[in-house]
mmCIF file of C-alpha atoms in Angstrom:
data_model
loop_
_atom_site.group_PDB
_atom_site.id
_atom_site.type_symbol
_atom_site.label_atom_id
_atom_site.label_comp_id
_atom_site.label_asym_id
_atom_site.label_seq_id
_atom_site.Cartn_x
_atom_site.Cartn_y
_atom_site.Cartn_z
ATOM 1 C CA MET I 1 -0.004 -0.029 0.066
ATOM 2 C CA ALA I 2 2.921 2.294 0.650
ATOM 3 C CA PHE I 3 4.155 1.653 -2.828
ATOM 4 C CA LEU I 4 0.804 2.609 -4.302
ATOM 5 C CA ASP I 5 0.851 5.896 -2.403
ATOM 6 C CA LYS I 6 4.085 6.899 -4.220
ATOM 7 C CA ILE I 7 2.469 6.685 -7.664
ATOM 8 C CA ILE I 8 2.515 10.027 -9.521
ATOM 9 C CA PRO I 9 -0.800 10.328 -11.306
ATOM 10 C CA PRO I 10 -0.484 10.501 -15.104
ATOM 11 C CA ALA I 11 -1.051 13.887 -16.599
ATOM 12 C CA PHE I 12 -0.511 15.772 -19.812
ATOM 13 C CA SER I 13 0.007 19.326 -21.277
ATOM 14 C CA LEU I 14 -0.613 20.657 -24.678
ATOM 15 C CA ASP I 15 1.619 23.275 -26.397
ATOM 16 C CA GLY I 16 0.235 24.916 -29.567
ATOM 17 C CA SER I 17 2.765 27.664 -30.034
ATOM 18 C CA VAL I 18 3.772 26.422 -33.458
ATOM 19 C CA PRO I 19 0.875 26.912 -35.945
ATOM 20 C CA GLY I 20 -0.543 23.557 -37.124
ATOM 21 C CA ARG I 21 1.488 21.639 -34.729
ATOM 22 C CA LYS I 22 0.646 20.440 -31.205
ATOM 23 C CA THR I 23 3.140 19.007 -28.686
ATOM 24 C CA LEU I 24 1.472 16.636 -26.223
ATOM 25 C CA THR I 25 3.716 16.132 -23.121
ATOM 26 C CA LEU I 26 2.956 13.281 -20.859
ATOM 27 C CA THR I 27 4.016 13.306 -17.259
ATOM 28 C CA GLY I 28 3.718 11.176 -14.151
ATOM 29 C CA ASP I 29 3.766 7.381 -13.835
ATOM 30 C CA TRP I 30 2.480 5.338 -16.794
ATOM 31 C CA THR I 31 2.499 1.836 -15.328
ATOM 32 C CA VAL I 32 0.018 -1.023 -14.838
ATOM 33 C CA ASN I 33 -0.981 0.494 -11.456
ATOM 34 C CA SER I 34 -2.174 3.677 -13.134
ATOM 35 C CA ALA I 35 -3.304 2.244 -16.475
ATOM 36 C CA GLU I 36 -7.001 2.903 -15.742
ATOM 37 C CA SER I 37 -6.557 6.593 -14.998
ATOM 38 C CA ALA I 38 -4.144 6.918 -17.931
ATOM 39 C CA GLU I 39 -6.606 5.415 -20.333
ATOM 40 C CA ARG I 40 -9.301 7.792 -19.157
ATOM 41 C CA LEU I 41 -6.803 10.705 -19.468
ATOM 42 C CA LEU I 42 -5.935 9.855 -23.123
ATOM 43 C CA GLY I 43 -9.698 9.523 -23.916
ATOM 44 C CA SER I 44 -10.308 13.077 -22.829
ATOM 45 C CA ILE I 45 -7.728 14.611 -25.190
ATOM 46 C CA ASP I 46 -9.405 16.476 -28.068
ATOM 47 C CA LEU I 47 -7.151 17.582 -31.090
ATOM 48 C CA ALA I 48 -7.978 19.306 -34.262
ATOM 49 C CA PRO I 49 -8.105 17.087 -37.403
ATOM 50 C CA ASP I 50 -5.466 19.083 -39.378
ATOM 51 C CA GLN I 51 -2.702 19.182 -36.754
ATOM 52 C CA VAL I 52 0.647 17.444 -36.489
ATOM 53 C CA VAL I 53 0.871 15.829 -33.086
ATOM 54 C CA CYS I 54 4.190 15.338 -31.357
ATOM 55 C CA ILE I 55 3.954 13.026 -28.315
ATOM 56 C CA ASP I 56 6.755 13.743 -25.860
ATOM 57 C CA ILE I 57 7.368 11.069 -23.257
ATOM 58 C CA SER I 58 10.643 12.421 -21.849
ATOM 59 C CA ARG I 59 9.010 13.643 -18.714
ATOM 60 C CA ILE I 60 7.303 10.346 -17.810
ATOM 61 C CA GLU I 61 8.718 9.207 -14.498
ATOM 62 C CA SER I 62 7.950 5.460 -14.792
ATOM 63 C CA LEU I 63 6.960 3.619 -17.977
ATOM 64 C CA ASP I 64 6.208 -0.094 -18.283
ATOM 65 C CA THR I 65 4.735 -2.308 -20.989
ATOM 66 C CA SER I 66 1.121 -1.362 -20.050
ATOM 67 C CA GLY I 67 1.787 2.368 -20.223
ATOM 68 C CA ALA I 68 3.763 2.048 -23.493
ATOM 69 C CA TRP I 69 0.953 0.015 -25.058
ATOM 70 C CA LEU I 70 -1.583 2.842 -24.064
ATOM 71 C CA VAL I 71 0.655 5.425 -25.737
ATOM 72 C CA HIS I 72 1.229 3.208 -28.787
ATOM 73 C CA ARG I 73 -2.571 2.541 -29.131
ATOM 74 C CA PHE I 74 -3.348 6.310 -28.779
ATOM 75 C CA ARG I 75 -0.888 7.085 -31.383
ATOM 76 C CA GLY I 76 -2.249 4.464 -33.722
ATOM 77 C CA GLY I 77 -5.711 5.888 -33.214
ATOM 78 C CA LEU I 78 -4.609 9.330 -34.140
ATOM 79 C CA GLU I 79 -2.940 8.063 -37.337
ATOM 80 C CA PHE I 80 -5.972 6.001 -38.233
ATOM 81 C CA GLY I 81 -7.999 9.340 -37.970
ATOM 82 C CA GLY I 82 -5.703 10.958 -40.471
ATOM 83 C CA LYS I 83 -3.299 12.843 -38.199
ATOM 84 C CA ARG I 84 0.509 12.779 -38.492
ATOM 85 C CA THR I 85 2.190 11.896 -35.290
ATOM 86 C CA GLU I 86 5.720 11.847 -33.929
ATOM 87 C CA LEU I 87 7.081 10.139 -30.851
ATOM 88 C CA ILE I 88 9.797 12.184 -29.195
ATOM 89 C CA GLY I 89 11.795 12.018 -25.975
ATOM 90 C CA LEU I 90 12.813 8.413 -26.256
ATOM 91 C CA ASP I 91 15.918 7.102 -24.577
ATOM 92 C CA GLU I 92 17.651 3.808 -25.626
ATOM 93 C CA LYS I 93 15.533 1.577 -23.284
ATOM 94 C CA ARG I 94 12.285 3.091 -24.334
ATOM 95 C CA LYS I 95 13.181 2.784 -27.985
ATOM 96 C CA VAL I 96 13.637 -0.937 -27.478
ATOM 97 C CA LEU I 97 10.329 -1.142 -25.597
ATOM 98 C CA PHE I 98 8.320 0.603 -28.382
ATOM 99 C CA ARG I 99 10.171 -1.390 -31.084
ATOM 100 C CA GLU I 100 9.042 -4.641 -29.457
ATOM 101 C CA LEU I 101 5.451 -3.371 -29.361
ATOM 102 C CA GLU I 102 5.548 -2.777 -33.012
ATOM 103 C CA LYS I 103 6.736 -6.292 -33.620
ATOM 104 C CA HIS I 104 3.937 -7.817 -31.489
ATOM 105 C CA HIS I 105 1.130 -5.733 -32.903
ATOM 106 C CA PRO I 106 -1.764 -8.056 -33.565
ATOM 107 C CA PRO I 107 -2.533 -8.498 -37.261
ATOM 108 C CA ALA I 108 -5.865 -7.299 -38.715
ATOM 109 C CA TRP I 109 -8.562 -9.870 -38.525
ATOM 110 C CA LYS I 110 -9.424 -11.606 -41.789
ATOM 111 C CA PRO I 111 -12.360 -13.840 -42.158
ATOM 112 C CA GLU I 112 -11.495 -17.501 -43.156
ATOM 113 C CA ARG I 113 -12.549 -18.376 -46.585
ATOM 114 C CA GLN I 114 -12.839 -22.073 -47.179
ATOM 115 C CA ARG I 115 -13.131 -23.081 -50.754
ATOM 116 C CA PHE I 116 -14.587 -26.471 -51.656
ATOM 117 C CA SER I 117 -11.979 -28.933 -52.820
ATOM 118 C CA ILE I 118 -11.976 -32.687 -53.311
ATOM 119 C CA VAL I 119 -8.951 -33.096 -51.101
ATOM 120 C CA GLY I 120 -10.520 -31.170 -48.285
ATOM 121 C CA PHE I 121 -13.753 -33.158 -48.665
ATOM 122 C CA LEU I 122 -11.843 -36.444 -48.452
ATOM 123 C CA GLU I 123 -9.780 -35.238 -45.559
ATOM 124 C CA ALA I 124 -12.980 -34.216 -43.663
ATOM 125 C CA THR I 125 -14.571 -37.495 -44.490
ATOM 126 C CA GLY I 126 -11.492 -39.382 -43.321
ATOM 127 C CA ARG I 127 -11.436 -37.463 -39.993
ATOM 128 C CA VAL I 128 -15.114 -38.347 -39.443
ATOM 129 C CA GLY I 129 -14.338 -41.970 -40.092
ATOM 130 C CA VAL I 130 -11.412 -41.952 -37.682
ATOM 131 C CA ASP I 131 -13.462 -40.312 -35.032
ATOM 132 C CA ALA I 132 -16.206 -42.910 -35.478
ATOM 133 C CA VAL I 133 -13.657 -45.766 -35.193
ATOM 134 C CA LYS I 134 -12.212 -44.079 -31.983
ATOM 135 C CA ASP I 135 -15.765 -43.840 -30.538
ATOM 136 C CA GLY I 136 -16.431 -47.530 -31.353
ATOM 137 C CA LEU I 137 -13.184 -48.525 -29.667
ATOM 138 C CA ALA I 138 -13.987 -46.430 -26.545
ATOM 139 C CA MET I 139 -17.428 -48.087 -26.415
ATOM 140 C CA LEU I 140 -15.834 -51.491 -26.677
ATOM 141 C CA ASN I 141 -13.358 -50.594 -23.946
ATOM 142 C CA ILE I 142 -16.202 -49.486 -21.630
ATOM 143 C CA LEU I 143 -18.191 -52.623 -22.467
ATOM 144 C CA GLY I 144 -15.168 -54.866 -21.786
ATOM 145 C CA THR I 145 -14.511 -53.163 -18.457
ATOM 146 C CA LEU I 146 -18.182 -53.447 -17.633
ATOM 147 C CA GLY I 147 -18.014 -57.248 -18.284
ATOM 148 C CA ALA I 148 -14.923 -57.568 -16.115
ATOM 149 C CA VAL I 149 -16.670 -55.615 -13.297
ATOM 150 C CA LEU I 150 -19.777 -57.746 -13.629
ATOM 151 C CA ALA I 151 -17.695 -60.872 -13.371
ATOM 152 C CA THR I 152 -16.324 -59.547 -10.111
ATOM 153 C CA VAL I 153 -19.565 -58.220 -8.756
ATOM 154 C CA LEU I 154 -21.804 -61.220 -9.461
ATOM 155 C CA PRO I 155 -19.885 -63.664 -7.219
ATOM 156 C CA HIS I 156 -19.983 -60.896 -4.471
ATOM 157 C CA PRO I 157 -23.402 -59.194 -4.720
ATOM 158 C CA LYS I 158 -22.562 -56.931 -1.787
ATOM 159 C CA ARG I 159 -20.132 -55.043 -4.030
ATOM 160 C CA LEU I 160 -23.037 -53.941 -6.182
ATOM 161 C CA ARG I 161 -24.030 -50.388 -5.261
ATOM 162 C CA SER I 162 -27.668 -50.985 -4.902
ATOM 163 C CA ILE I 163 -28.478 -47.549 -3.543
ATOM 164 C CA SER I 164 -26.848 -45.943 -6.615
ATOM 165 C CA VAL I 165 -28.753 -48.177 -8.893
ATOM 166 C CA ALA I 166 -31.980 -47.292 -7.050
ATOM 167 C CA VAL I 167 -31.330 -43.570 -7.291
ATOM 168 C CA GLN I 168 -30.444 -43.780 -10.991
ATOM 169 C CA PHE I 169 -33.583 -45.922 -11.544
ATOM 170 C CA ASP I 170 -35.785 -43.276 -9.802
ATOM 171 C CA ARG I 171 -34.375 -40.491 -11.966
ATOM 172 C CA SER I 172 -34.445 -42.559 -15.337
ATOM 173 C CA CYS I 173 -37.738 -44.420 -14.922
ATOM 174 C CA ILE I 174 -39.989 -42.933 -12.299
ATOM 175 C CA GLY I 175 -39.038 -39.341 -13.231
ATOM 176 C CA GLY I 176 -39.631 -40.086 -16.898
ATOM 177 C CA VAL I 177 -43.010 -41.703 -16.686
ATOM 178 C CA PRO I 178 -45.108 -38.483 -17.158
ATOM 179 C CA ILE I 179 -43.345 -37.221 -20.276
ATOM 180 C CA VAL I 180 -43.061 -40.657 -21.921
ATOM 181 C CA ALA I 181 -46.755 -41.431 -21.218
ATOM 182 C CA LEU I 182 -47.818 -38.008 -22.627
ATOM 183 C CA MET I 183 -45.713 -38.198 -25.688
ATOM 184 C CA SER I 184 -46.774 -41.748 -26.449
ATOM 185 C CA PHE I 185 -50.468 -40.916 -25.937
ATOM 186 C CA LEU I 186 -50.108 -38.091 -28.514
ATOM 187 C CA ILE I 187 -48.145 -40.310 -31.002
ATOM 188 C CA GLY I 188 -50.776 -43.066 -30.694
ATOM 189 C CA ALA I 189 -53.593 -40.609 -31.275
ATOM 190 C CA ILE I 190 -51.832 -39.142 -34.327
ATOM 191 C CA ILE I 191 -51.105 -42.566 -35.822
ATOM 192 C CA SER I 192 -54.821 -43.499 -35.452
ATOM 193 C CA GLN I 193 -56.154 -40.233 -36.841
ATOM 194 C CA GLN I 194 -53.918 -40.210 -39.883
ATOM 195 C CA GLY I 195 -54.378 -43.950 -40.584
ATOM 196 C CA GLY I 196 -58.105 -43.718 -40.155
ATOM 197 C CA PHE I 197 -58.343 -40.616 -42.479
ATOM 198 C CA TYR I 198 -56.882 -42.562 -45.402
ATOM 199 C CA LEU I 199 -58.370 -45.998 -44.608
ATOM 200 C CA LYS I 200 -61.819 -44.410 -44.284
ATOM 201 C CA GLN I 201 -61.793 -43.504 -47.976
ATOM 202 C CA PHE I 202 -61.669 -47.304 -48.827
ATOM 203 C CA GLY I 203 -64.199 -48.310 -46.190
ATOM 204 C CA VAL I 204 -61.789 -50.303 -44.054
ATOM 205 C CA GLU I 205 -61.277 -47.961 -41.237
ATOM 206 C CA VAL I 206 -61.545 -50.921 -38.760
ATOM 207 C CA TYR I 207 -58.035 -51.926 -39.858
ATOM 208 C CA VAL I 208 -56.643 -48.755 -38.250
ATOM 209 C CA VAL I 209 -56.705 -50.898 -35.016
ATOM 210 C CA ASP I 210 -54.317 -53.479 -36.629
ATOM 211 C CA LEU I 211 -52.169 -50.687 -37.975
ATOM 212 C CA ALA I 212 -51.891 -48.828 -34.632
ATOM 213 C CA GLY I 213 -51.467 -52.051 -32.504
ATOM 214 C CA ILE I 214 -48.693 -53.635 -34.581
ATOM 215 C CA LEU I 215 -46.860 -50.397 -35.260
ATOM 216 C CA ILE I 216 -46.901 -49.239 -31.722
ATOM 217 C CA LEU I 217 -45.958 -52.537 -30.032
ATOM 218 C CA ARG I 218 -43.267 -53.508 -32.542
ATOM 219 C CA GLU I 219 -41.586 -50.326 -33.448
ATOM 220 C CA MET I 220 -42.918 -46.916 -32.256
ATOM 221 C CA GLY I 221 -43.291 -47.648 -28.554
ATOM 222 C CA VAL I 222 -39.665 -48.750 -28.020
ATOM 223 C CA ILE I 223 -38.136 -46.317 -30.480
ATOM 224 C CA LEU I 224 -39.920 -43.341 -29.055
ATOM 225 C CA THR I 225 -39.022 -44.330 -25.549
ATOM 226 C CA ALA I 226 -35.428 -44.849 -26.376
ATOM 227 C CA ILE I 227 -35.162 -41.455 -28.108
ATOM 228 C CA MET I 228 -36.762 -39.705 -25.139
ATOM 229 C CA VAL I 229 -34.522 -41.557 -22.702
ATOM 230 C CA ALA I 230 -31.450 -40.683 -24.778
ATOM 231 C CA GLY I 231 -32.397 -36.875 -24.710
ATOM 232 C CA ARG I 232 -33.414 -37.043 -21.032
ATOM 233 C CA SER I 233 -31.262 -39.561 -19.126
ATOM 234 C CA GLY I 234 -28.477 -39.910 -21.567
ATOM 235 C CA SER I 235 -27.677 -36.241 -21.592
ATOM 236 C CA ALA I 236 -27.978 -36.182 -17.782
ATOM 237 C CA PHE I 237 -25.422 -39.040 -17.524
ATOM 238 C CA THR I 238 -22.957 -37.209 -19.812
ATOM 239 C CA ALA I 239 -23.403 -33.909 -17.898
ATOM 240 C CA GLU I 240 -22.885 -35.594 -14.514
ATOM 241 C CA LEU I 241 -19.781 -37.506 -15.531
ATOM 242 C CA GLY I 242 -18.481 -34.473 -17.488
ATOM 243 C CA SER I 243 -18.927 -32.308 -14.404
ATOM 244 C CA MET I 244 -17.131 -34.866 -12.294
ATOM 245 C CA ARG I 245 -14.230 -34.817 -14.849
ATOM 246 C CA MET I 246 -14.054 -31.036 -14.679
ATOM 247 C CA GLN I 247 -13.937 -31.102 -10.899
ATOM 248 C CA GLU I 248 -11.294 -33.916 -10.983
ATOM 249 C CA GLU I 249 -13.549 -36.289 -9.017
ATOM 250 C CA VAL I 250 -12.840 -39.034 -11.523
ATOM 251 C CA ASP I 251 -9.125 -38.577 -11.107
ATOM 252 C CA ALA I 252 -9.709 -38.829 -7.357
ATOM 253 C CA LEU I 253 -11.410 -42.237 -7.711
ATOM 254 C CA HIS I 254 -8.328 -43.348 -9.646
ATOM 255 C CA VAL I 255 -5.943 -42.105 -7.036
ATOM 256 C CA ILE I 256 -7.720 -43.928 -4.108
ATOM 257 C CA GLY I 257 -7.801 -47.086 -6.168
ATOM 258 C CA MET I 258 -11.502 -47.434 -7.033
ATOM 259 C CA SER I 259 -12.898 -48.531 -10.295
ATOM 260 C CA VAL I 260 -14.677 -45.784 -12.232
ATOM 261 C CA THR I 261 -16.648 -48.307 -14.119
ATOM 262 C CA GLU I 262 -17.905 -49.969 -10.976
ATOM 263 C CA VAL I 263 -18.656 -46.755 -9.100
ATOM 264 C CA LEU I 264 -20.084 -44.509 -11.925
ATOM 265 C CA VAL I 265 -20.813 -46.549 -15.045
ATOM 266 C CA LEU I 266 -22.329 -49.791 -13.849
ATOM 267 C CA PRO I 267 -25.120 -48.282 -11.607
ATOM 268 C CA ARG I 268 -26.211 -45.996 -14.422
ATOM 269 C CA ILE I 269 -26.301 -48.572 -17.247
ATOM 270 C CA LEU I 270 -27.879 -51.233 -15.002
ATOM 271 C CA ALA I 271 -30.619 -48.792 -13.878
ATOM 272 C CA LEU I 272 -31.212 -47.845 -17.521
ATOM 273 C CA MET I 273 -31.466 -51.405 -18.673
ATOM 274 C CA ILE I 274 -34.095 -52.035 -16.058
ATOM 275 C CA ALA I 275 -35.948 -48.771 -16.621
ATOM 276 C CA LEU I 276 -36.263 -48.774 -20.428
ATOM 277 C CA PRO I 277 -38.440 -52.029 -20.734
ATOM 278 C CA ILE I 278 -40.715 -50.621 -18.094
ATOM 279 C CA LEU I 279 -40.979 -47.269 -19.811
ATOM 280 C CA THR I 280 -41.596 -49.042 -23.081
ATOM 281 C CA PHE I 281 -44.542 -50.995 -21.729
ATOM 282 C CA ILE I 282 -45.938 -47.759 -20.206
ATOM 283 C CA SER I 283 -45.420 -46.102 -23.615
ATOM 284 C CA ASP I 284 -47.216 -48.995 -25.445
ATOM 285 C CA ILE I 285 -50.237 -48.754 -23.032
ATOM 286 C CA SER I 286 -50.419 -44.965 -23.364
ATOM 287 C CA ALA I 287 -50.143 -45.023 -27.107
ATOM 288 C CA LEU I 288 -52.812 -47.649 -27.388
ATOM 289 C CA PHE I 289 -55.043 -45.647 -25.044
ATOM 290 C CA GLY I 290 -54.619 -42.617 -27.260
ATOM 291 C CA ALA I 291 -55.318 -44.646 -30.409
ATOM 292 C CA GLY I 292 -58.426 -46.116 -28.770
ATOM 293 C CA LEU I 293 -59.848 -42.652 -27.878
ATOM 294 C CA VAL I 294 -59.217 -41.286 -31.418
ATOM 295 C CA THR I 295 -60.854 -44.299 -33.064
ATOM 296 C CA TRP I 296 -63.782 -43.953 -30.744
ATOM 297 C CA SER I 297 -64.250 -40.191 -31.347
ATOM 298 C CA TYR I 298 -63.211 -40.034 -34.958
ATOM 299 C CA LEU I 299 -64.056 -43.356 -36.409
ATOM 300 C CA ASP I 300 -67.074 -44.261 -34.258
ATOM 301 C CA ILE I 301 -65.308 -47.594 -33.091
ATOM 302 C CA PRO I 302 -66.350 -48.186 -29.524
ATOM 303 C CA PRO I 303 -63.779 -49.383 -26.951
ATOM 304 C CA GLN I 304 -65.086 -52.884 -26.852
ATOM 305 C CA ALA I 305 -64.811 -53.308 -30.611
ATOM 306 C CA PHE I 306 -61.337 -51.804 -30.450
ATOM 307 C CA LEU I 307 -60.238 -54.242 -27.830
ATOM 308 C CA VAL I 308 -61.615 -57.234 -29.744
ATOM 309 C CA GLN I 309 -60.001 -56.142 -33.052
ATOM 310 C CA LEU I 310 -56.785 -55.392 -31.184
ATOM 311 C CA GLN I 311 -56.761 -58.850 -29.600
ATOM 312 C CA ALA I 312 -57.214 -60.494 -32.928
ATOM 313 C CA ALA I 313 -54.390 -58.402 -34.580
ATOM 314 C CA ILE I 314 -51.674 -58.802 -32.021
ATOM 315 C CA SER I 315 -50.294 -61.469 -29.753
ATOM 316 C CA THR I 316 -47.882 -61.847 -26.936
ATOM 317 C CA LYS I 317 -45.037 -62.288 -29.508
ATOM 318 C CA THR I 318 -45.846 -58.853 -30.903
ATOM 319 C CA LEU I 319 -45.467 -57.194 -27.421
ATOM 320 C CA MET I 320 -42.254 -59.206 -26.765
ATOM 321 C CA VAL I 321 -40.636 -58.067 -29.981
ATOM 322 C CA GLY I 322 -40.720 -54.475 -28.788
ATOM 323 C CA LEU I 323 -39.687 -55.314 -25.225
ATOM 324 C CA VAL I 324 -36.787 -57.407 -26.238
ATOM 325 C CA LYS I 325 -35.177 -54.489 -28.060
ATOM 326 C CA ALA I 326 -35.395 -52.189 -24.978
ATOM 327 C CA PRO I 327 -32.428 -53.462 -22.882
ATOM 328 C CA PHE I 328 -30.085 -53.412 -25.869
ATOM 329 C CA MET I 329 -31.098 -49.817 -26.746
ATOM 330 C CA ALA I 330 -30.670 -48.910 -23.039
ATOM 331 C CA LEU I 331 -27.146 -50.433 -23.200
ATOM 332 C CA ILE I 332 -26.323 -48.392 -26.262
ATOM 333 C CA VAL I 333 -27.668 -45.183 -24.786
ATOM 334 C CA GLY I 334 -25.824 -45.767 -21.480
ATOM 335 C CA LEU I 335 -22.571 -46.608 -23.177
ATOM 336 C CA ILE I 336 -22.600 -43.616 -25.401
ATOM 337 C CA ALA I 337 -23.559 -41.271 -22.551
ATOM 338 C CA CYS I 338 -20.799 -42.538 -20.218
ATOM 339 C CA VAL I 339 -18.123 -42.511 -23.012
ATOM 340 C CA GLU I 340 -18.976 -38.955 -23.960
ATOM 341 C CA GLY I 341 -19.042 -37.926 -20.333
ATOM 342 C CA LEU I 342 -15.626 -39.321 -19.520
ATOM 343 C CA LYS I 343 -14.220 -37.569 -22.623
ATOM 344 C CA VAL I 344 -15.100 -34.089 -21.292
ATOM 345 C CA GLU I 345 -12.143 -31.787 -20.731
ATOM 346 C CA GLY I 346 -11.754 -28.908 -18.354
ATOM 347 C CA SER I 347 -14.084 -26.365 -19.929
ATOM 348 C CA SER I 348 -17.858 -25.772 -20.027
ATOM 349 C CA GLU I 349 -17.652 -25.488 -23.776
ATOM 350 C CA SER I 350 -16.365 -29.131 -23.849
ATOM 351 C CA LEU I 351 -19.111 -30.202 -21.574
ATOM 352 C CA GLY I 352 -21.778 -28.696 -23.823
ATOM 353 C CA ARG I 353 -20.248 -30.168 -26.965
ATOM 354 C CA HIS I 354 -19.983 -33.714 -25.631
ATOM 355 C CA THR I 355 -23.533 -33.588 -24.183
ATOM 356 C CA THR I 356 -24.875 -32.671 -27.521
ATOM 357 C CA MET I 357 -22.849 -35.333 -29.224
ATOM 358 C CA SER I 358 -24.066 -37.893 -26.733
ATOM 359 C CA VAL I 359 -27.678 -37.235 -27.585
ATOM 360 C CA VAL I 360 -27.127 -37.193 -31.353
ATOM 361 C CA LYS I 361 -25.077 -40.364 -31.397
ATOM 362 C CA ALA I 362 -27.411 -42.218 -29.134
ATOM 363 C CA ILE I 363 -30.535 -41.336 -31.235
ATOM 364 C CA PHE I 364 -28.588 -42.392 -34.371
ATOM 365 C CA LEU I 365 -27.434 -45.731 -33.003
ATOM 366 C CA VAL I 366 -30.890 -46.473 -31.466
ATOM 367 C CA ILE I 367 -32.402 -46.246 -34.978
ATOM 368 C CA VAL I 368 -29.570 -48.341 -36.388
ATOM 369 C CA VAL I 369 -30.016 -51.005 -33.762
ATOM 370 C CA ASP I 370 -33.840 -51.065 -34.472
ATOM 371 C CA GLY I 371 -33.130 -51.611 -38.101
ATOM 372 C CA VAL I 372 -30.806 -54.518 -37.253
ATOM 373 C CA PHE I 373 -33.454 -56.025 -35.094
ATOM 374 C CA ALA I 374 -36.051 -55.564 -37.895
ATOM 375 C CA ILE I 375 -33.872 -57.483 -40.319
ATOM 376 C CA PHE I 376 -33.182 -60.186 -37.694
ATOM 377 C CA PHE I 377 -36.812 -60.755 -36.823
ATOM 378 C CA ALA I 378 -37.799 -60.766 -40.498
ATOM 379 C CA ALA I 379 -35.075 -63.399 -41.170
ATOM 380 C CA ILE I 380 -36.390 -65.720 -38.334
ATOM 381 C CA GLY I 381 -39.975 -65.086 -39.431
ATOM 382 C CA VAL I 382 -41.161 -63.277 -36.247
#
């Protein structure tokens, strides 16, 4: 504090004795400690546009890089406005300082212009392919580690963190029931309304029950639920693990000798694999309920006739085809969410980017897995 009391406030004086020429003499201390007041001081200087300005710094008591940069920037602003300037009163040390400032002056910003080229397109495609392979290897790594942890946990069930599984199940399943039920109800109603609108033209509107039942139970129920879980729980997993990475909690687990997969990954994936079949069943019931209401109000098919036609159109096998897919989709969503969360670096920008990538990749792979199952069930005649 005693050092700050010795600072001489920056000041200036103007000498206009020579016509068309002004001499600006700077005095006081021009250092980092007085930079704020010096900047306000330079901003208050008003000079005529047709004058030559000589900036005299010989009477400055103390000058460091911050003060020199303010003087250099002020001089550049005058020259940009059309004035001629001269810097006088320089000793050898200050000449070196201002010469270095000239060398490190930031270049003018130029927008990047990227022209399309075959080489650039192939390079970008190759990079995307390499990133996809790295993501696949990371998922296989997590999957292998998960298998090793399960082999250790199953003989010793007490090692399974049942409280963590229950907490994650509550967040993934119980917390997601309202939105899954509402969205499925609306989707079932839309399918029945659109199907009934076109089938009614041919007088076979009763077959909308077959259409809605088979489509919802085999495909739409599980896909819709998996997509909503990927957007809701998958992004939450990525954000939680990414936040732990940013706060170095994951590194702390490594330091104390605990398995990250056993502590963080296994409870989340296990809870998701239990939750998704339950949510899929709730989604199927909600969608069929919405379809039944629409067929009753729009197509005059009473609930009893809807149930009879639905029972004739579907079977237990139809329901099981959709439910069998759910654990595999949950595994995909959980693996991608955990992989992306553990890839987060130490910035909020990285956290947001990986959370977005987690949702996009999970939705994409959910649809791919559903297509693989569709081909498999068609091949075995189910």
